[in-house]
Amino acid sequence: MTEKKNKTVIAAEPGKQELFITREFDAPRELVFKAYTDPNLYVRWIGPRDLTTTLETFEPVSGGRWRFIQKDKDGNEYAFHGVNHEVTASDRIIGTFEFDGLPESGHVILETSKFESLPGGRTRVRTQSVFQSVEDRDGMVAAGMEHGVVEGFERLDEILEGVKM
């Protein structure tokens, strides 16, 4: 496997209820933010390559809801949903994230993604995810969330190369 230019860094300190995801992109902040809020772009990069994504609800505004379903080649479906608490254009998104497939609801994650302009028309996205418990956080990591995040960002790299503002 070739080494990617922009690495995804996921930091999960033992015993803490949070994790941090940091990733840089070779595109301006406004374009990276657009990829998070434009439904036609979002479905093309969120998650791993072997899943297709369908948006059921997508309201990228403060107070808006979202729900998407990902399907694998065998027809298995994985649904996720949340609420956008704050969407500030090109600056940040604060919202919740919840996987529908758990035996009980209520394992809600609070996520804050900040979009930072870098020299050369580049962008750094830093996401803090706060879980309800250390067990929830560790369960998400053990379930393979890193694979989906890393591959999703690699897909986003490819999309950003071909998208114009």
mmCIF file of C-alpha atoms in Angstrom:
data_model
loop_
_atom_site.group_PDB
_atom_site.id
_atom_site.type_symbol
_atom_site.label_atom_id
_atom_site.label_comp_id
_atom_site.label_asym_id
_atom_site.label_seq_id
_atom_site.Cartn_x
_atom_site.Cartn_y
_atom_site.Cartn_z
ATOM 1 C CA MET A 1 0.000 0.000 0.000
ATOM 2 C CA THR A 2 1.355 3.412 -0.887
ATOM 3 C CA GLU A 3 1.662 6.046 1.787
ATOM 4 C CA LYS A 4 -0.881 8.833 1.493
ATOM 5 C CA LYS A 5 0.246 12.458 1.447
ATOM 6 C CA ASN A 6 -2.267 13.608 4.062
ATOM 7 C CA LYS A 7 -2.535 11.251 6.998
ATOM 8 C CA THR A 8 -5.556 10.939 9.240
ATOM 9 C CA VAL A 9 -4.595 11.128 12.912
ATOM 10 C CA ILE A 10 -6.987 9.602 15.439
ATOM 11 C CA ALA A 11 -6.070 10.186 19.081
ATOM 12 C CA ALA A 12 -7.925 8.298 21.807
ATOM 13 C CA GLU A 13 -6.293 8.659 25.198
ATOM 14 C CA PRO A 14 -6.928 5.648 27.470
ATOM 15 C CA GLY A 15 -9.615 6.211 30.071
ATOM 16 C CA LYS A 16 -11.116 9.281 28.368
ATOM 17 C CA GLN A 17 -14.600 9.620 26.849
ATOM 18 C CA GLU A 18 -13.369 11.522 23.799
ATOM 19 C CA LEU A 19 -11.318 11.088 20.702
ATOM 20 C CA PHE A 20 -9.837 13.558 18.251
ATOM 21 C CA ILE A 21 -9.569 13.208 14.479
ATOM 22 C CA THR A 22 -7.248 15.554 12.590
ATOM 23 C CA ARG A 23 -6.859 15.624 8.820
ATOM 24 C CA GLU A 24 -5.439 18.081 6.295
ATOM 25 C CA PHE A 25 -6.739 18.506 2.755
ATOM 26 C CA ASP A 26 -5.206 20.068 -0.356
ATOM 27 C CA ALA A 27 -8.221 22.308 -0.940
ATOM 28 C CA PRO A 28 -9.508 25.636 0.385
ATOM 29 C CA ARG A 29 -11.566 25.686 3.584
ATOM 30 C CA GLU A 30 -14.770 26.750 1.794
ATOM 31 C CA LEU A 31 -14.561 23.762 -0.536
ATOM 32 C CA VAL A 32 -13.865 21.252 2.238
ATOM 33 C CA PHE A 33 -16.786 22.687 4.226
ATOM 34 C CA LYS A 34 -18.971 22.411 1.121
ATOM 35 C CA ALA A 35 -18.132 18.689 0.918
ATOM 36 C CA TYR A 36 -19.534 18.310 4.455
ATOM 37 C CA THR A 37 -22.752 20.210 3.677
ATOM 38 C CA ASP A 38 -23.578 19.513 0.012
ATOM 39 C CA PRO A 39 -25.645 16.295 -0.145
ATOM 40 C CA ASN A 40 -24.366 15.406 -3.625
ATOM 41 C CA LEU A 41 -20.766 15.531 -2.412
ATOM 42 C CA TYR A 42 -21.349 14.099 1.064
ATOM 43 C CA VAL A 43 -22.750 10.760 -0.131
ATOM 44 C CA ARG A 44 -19.705 10.279 -2.362
ATOM 45 C CA TRP A 45 -17.142 10.302 0.452
ATOM 46 C CA ILE A 46 -18.670 9.459 3.825
ATOM 47 C CA GLY A 47 -17.454 6.043 5.003
ATOM 48 C CA PRO A 48 -15.503 3.219 3.398
ATOM 49 C CA ARG A 49 -15.389 2.457 -0.323
ATOM 50 C CA ASP A 50 -17.240 -0.856 -0.059
ATOM 51 C CA LEU A 51 -20.435 0.799 1.228
ATOM 52 C CA THR A 52 -22.941 2.872 -0.707
ATOM 53 C CA THR A 53 -24.618 5.734 1.126
ATOM 54 C CA THR A 54 -28.184 6.963 0.800
ATOM 55 C CA LEU A 55 -29.357 10.121 2.526
ATOM 56 C CA GLU A 56 -32.762 9.792 4.121
ATOM 57 C CA THR A 57 -32.662 13.263 5.723
ATOM 58 C CA PHE A 58 -29.963 15.910 5.247
ATOM 59 C CA GLU A 59 -30.460 19.383 6.683
ATOM 60 C CA PRO A 60 -27.000 20.987 6.996
ATOM 61 C CA VAL A 61 -28.209 24.009 8.987
ATOM 62 C CA SER A 62 -28.302 24.860 12.694
ATOM 63 C CA GLY A 63 -31.133 22.795 14.167
ATOM 64 C CA GLY A 64 -31.262 20.505 11.112
ATOM 65 C CA ARG A 65 -31.486 16.733 11.214
ATOM 66 C CA TRP A 66 -29.665 14.108 9.208
ATOM 67 C CA ARG A 67 -29.907 10.368 8.680
ATOM 68 C CA PHE A 68 -28.060 8.162 6.235
ATOM 69 C CA ILE A 69 -28.018 4.469 5.467
ATOM 70 C CA GLN A 70 -24.971 2.611 4.236
ATOM 71 C CA LYS A 71 -25.315 -0.694 2.421
ATOM 72 C CA ASP A 72 -22.703 -3.363 1.720
ATOM 73 C CA LYS A 73 -22.514 -5.662 -1.317
ATOM 74 C CA ASP A 74 -24.529 -8.340 0.531
ATOM 75 C CA GLY A 75 -27.399 -5.945 1.224
ATOM 76 C CA ASN A 76 -26.663 -5.398 4.923
ATOM 77 C CA GLU A 77 -27.670 -1.909 6.025
ATOM 78 C CA TYR A 78 -26.112 0.349 8.650
ATOM 79 C CA ALA A 79 -27.989 3.518 9.603
ATOM 80 C CA PHE A 80 -26.767 6.615 11.440
ATOM 81 C CA HIS A 81 -28.559 9.782 12.518
ATOM 82 C CA GLY A 82 -28.108 13.034 14.380
ATOM 83 C CA VAL A 83 -28.952 16.694 14.826
ATOM 84 C CA ASN A 84 -26.877 19.707 13.808
ATOM 85 C CA HIS A 85 -26.696 22.031 16.788
ATOM 86 C CA GLU A 86 -24.635 24.648 14.963
ATOM 87 C CA VAL A 87 -23.534 24.957 11.354
ATOM 88 C CA THR A 88 -21.387 28.053 10.786
ATOM 89 C CA ALA A 89 -20.340 28.346 7.140
ATOM 90 C CA SER A 90 -16.731 27.369 6.487
ATOM 91 C CA ASP A 91 -15.942 27.488 10.213
ATOM 92 C CA ARG A 92 -17.497 24.660 12.214
ATOM 93 C CA ILE A 93 -20.196 22.050 12.611
ATOM 94 C CA ILE A 94 -21.421 20.932 16.030
ATOM 95 C CA GLY A 95 -23.852 18.054 16.191
ATOM 96 C CA THR A 96 -24.747 14.612 17.413
ATOM 97 C CA PHE A 97 -23.987 11.227 15.876
ATOM 98 C CA GLU A 98 -25.701 7.952 16.703
ATOM 99 C CA PHE A 99 -25.523 4.460 15.191
ATOM 100 C CA ASP A 100 -28.998 2.951 14.816
ATOM 101 C CA GLY A 101 -27.810 -0.661 15.020
ATOM 102 C CA LEU A 102 -27.119 -0.887 18.739
ATOM 103 C CA PRO A 103 -29.405 -2.996 20.948
ATOM 104 C CA GLU A 104 -30.453 0.138 22.858
ATOM 105 C CA SER A 105 -30.629 3.772 21.826
ATOM 106 C CA GLY A 106 -28.997 6.614 23.687
ATOM 107 C CA HIS A 107 -25.342 6.075 22.802
ATOM 108 C CA VAL A 108 -25.104 9.601 21.422
ATOM 109 C CA ILE A 109 -21.809 11.219 20.442
ATOM 110 C CA LEU A 110 -21.348 15.003 20.490
ATOM 111 C CA GLU A 111 -19.060 16.058 17.640
ATOM 112 C CA THR A 112 -17.408 19.391 16.933
ATOM 113 C CA SER A 113 -15.613 19.760 13.594
ATOM 114 C CA LYS A 114 -13.530 22.900 13.043
ATOM 115 C CA PHE A 115 -12.267 23.953 9.615
ATOM 116 C CA GLU A 116 -8.950 25.848 9.634
ATOM 117 C CA SER A 117 -7.384 27.597 6.634
ATOM 118 C CA LEU A 118 -3.739 26.743 6.041
ATOM 119 C CA PRO A 119 -1.166 28.388 3.760
ATOM 120 C CA GLY A 120 -1.262 27.358 0.110
ATOM 121 C CA GLY A 121 -5.041 27.031 -0.075
ATOM 122 C CA ARG A 122 -5.070 23.997 2.223
ATOM 123 C CA THR A 123 -7.387 23.100 5.123
ATOM 124 C CA ARG A 124 -7.112 21.302 8.444
ATOM 125 C CA VAL A 125 -10.238 19.698 9.903
ATOM 126 C CA ARG A 126 -10.164 18.843 13.604
ATOM 127 C CA THR A 127 -13.027 16.845 15.048
ATOM 128 C CA GLN A 128 -13.588 16.195 18.736
ATOM 129 C CA SER A 129 -16.022 13.372 19.487
ATOM 130 C CA VAL A 130 -17.299 13.138 23.065
ATOM 131 C CA PHE A 131 -18.926 9.823 23.992
ATOM 132 C CA GLN A 132 -21.304 9.102 26.865
ATOM 133 C CA SER A 133 -18.809 6.668 28.394
ATOM 134 C CA VAL A 134 -15.297 5.338 27.945
ATOM 135 C CA GLU A 135 -16.897 2.000 27.031
ATOM 136 C CA ASP A 136 -18.882 3.615 24.204
ATOM 137 C CA ARG A 137 -15.744 5.285 22.863
ATOM 138 C CA ASP A 138 -13.675 2.109 23.092
ATOM 139 C CA GLY A 139 -16.488 0.118 21.472
ATOM 140 C CA MET A 140 -16.576 2.485 18.496
ATOM 141 C CA VAL A 141 -12.801 2.219 18.073
ATOM 142 C CA ALA A 142 -12.934 -1.601 18.383
ATOM 143 C CA ALA A 143 -15.735 -1.745 15.798
ATOM 144 C CA GLY A 144 -13.360 -0.432 13.129
ATOM 145 C CA MET A 145 -14.351 3.238 12.915
ATOM 146 C CA GLU A 146 -10.766 4.137 11.946
ATOM 147 C CA HIS A 147 -11.070 2.216 8.666
ATOM 148 C CA GLY A 148 -14.227 4.089 7.687
ATOM 149 C CA VAL A 149 -12.814 7.495 8.662
ATOM 150 C CA VAL A 150 -9.493 7.001 6.866
ATOM 151 C CA GLU A 151 -11.041 5.604 3.701
ATOM 152 C CA GLY A 152 -13.739 8.261 3.700
ATOM 153 C CA PHE A 153 -11.123 11.021 3.850
ATOM 154 C CA GLU A 154 -9.149 9.361 1.036
ATOM 155 C CA ARG A 155 -12.341 9.412 -1.035
ATOM 156 C CA LEU A 156 -12.833 13.065 -0.092
ATOM 157 C CA ASP A 157 -9.304 13.833 -1.342
ATOM 158 C CA GLU A 158 -10.253 12.370 -4.722
ATOM 159 C CA ILE A 159 -13.491 14.377 -4.890
ATOM 160 C CA LEU A 160 -11.811 17.653 -3.901
ATOM 161 C CA GLU A 161 -9.329 17.266 -6.778
ATOM 162 C CA GLY A 162 -12.179 17.446 -9.282
ATOM 163 C CA VAL A 163 -14.583 19.890 -7.634
ATOM 164 C CA LYS A 164 -14.639 23.610 -8.252
ATOM 165 C CA MET A 165 -16.260 26.209 -6.004
#
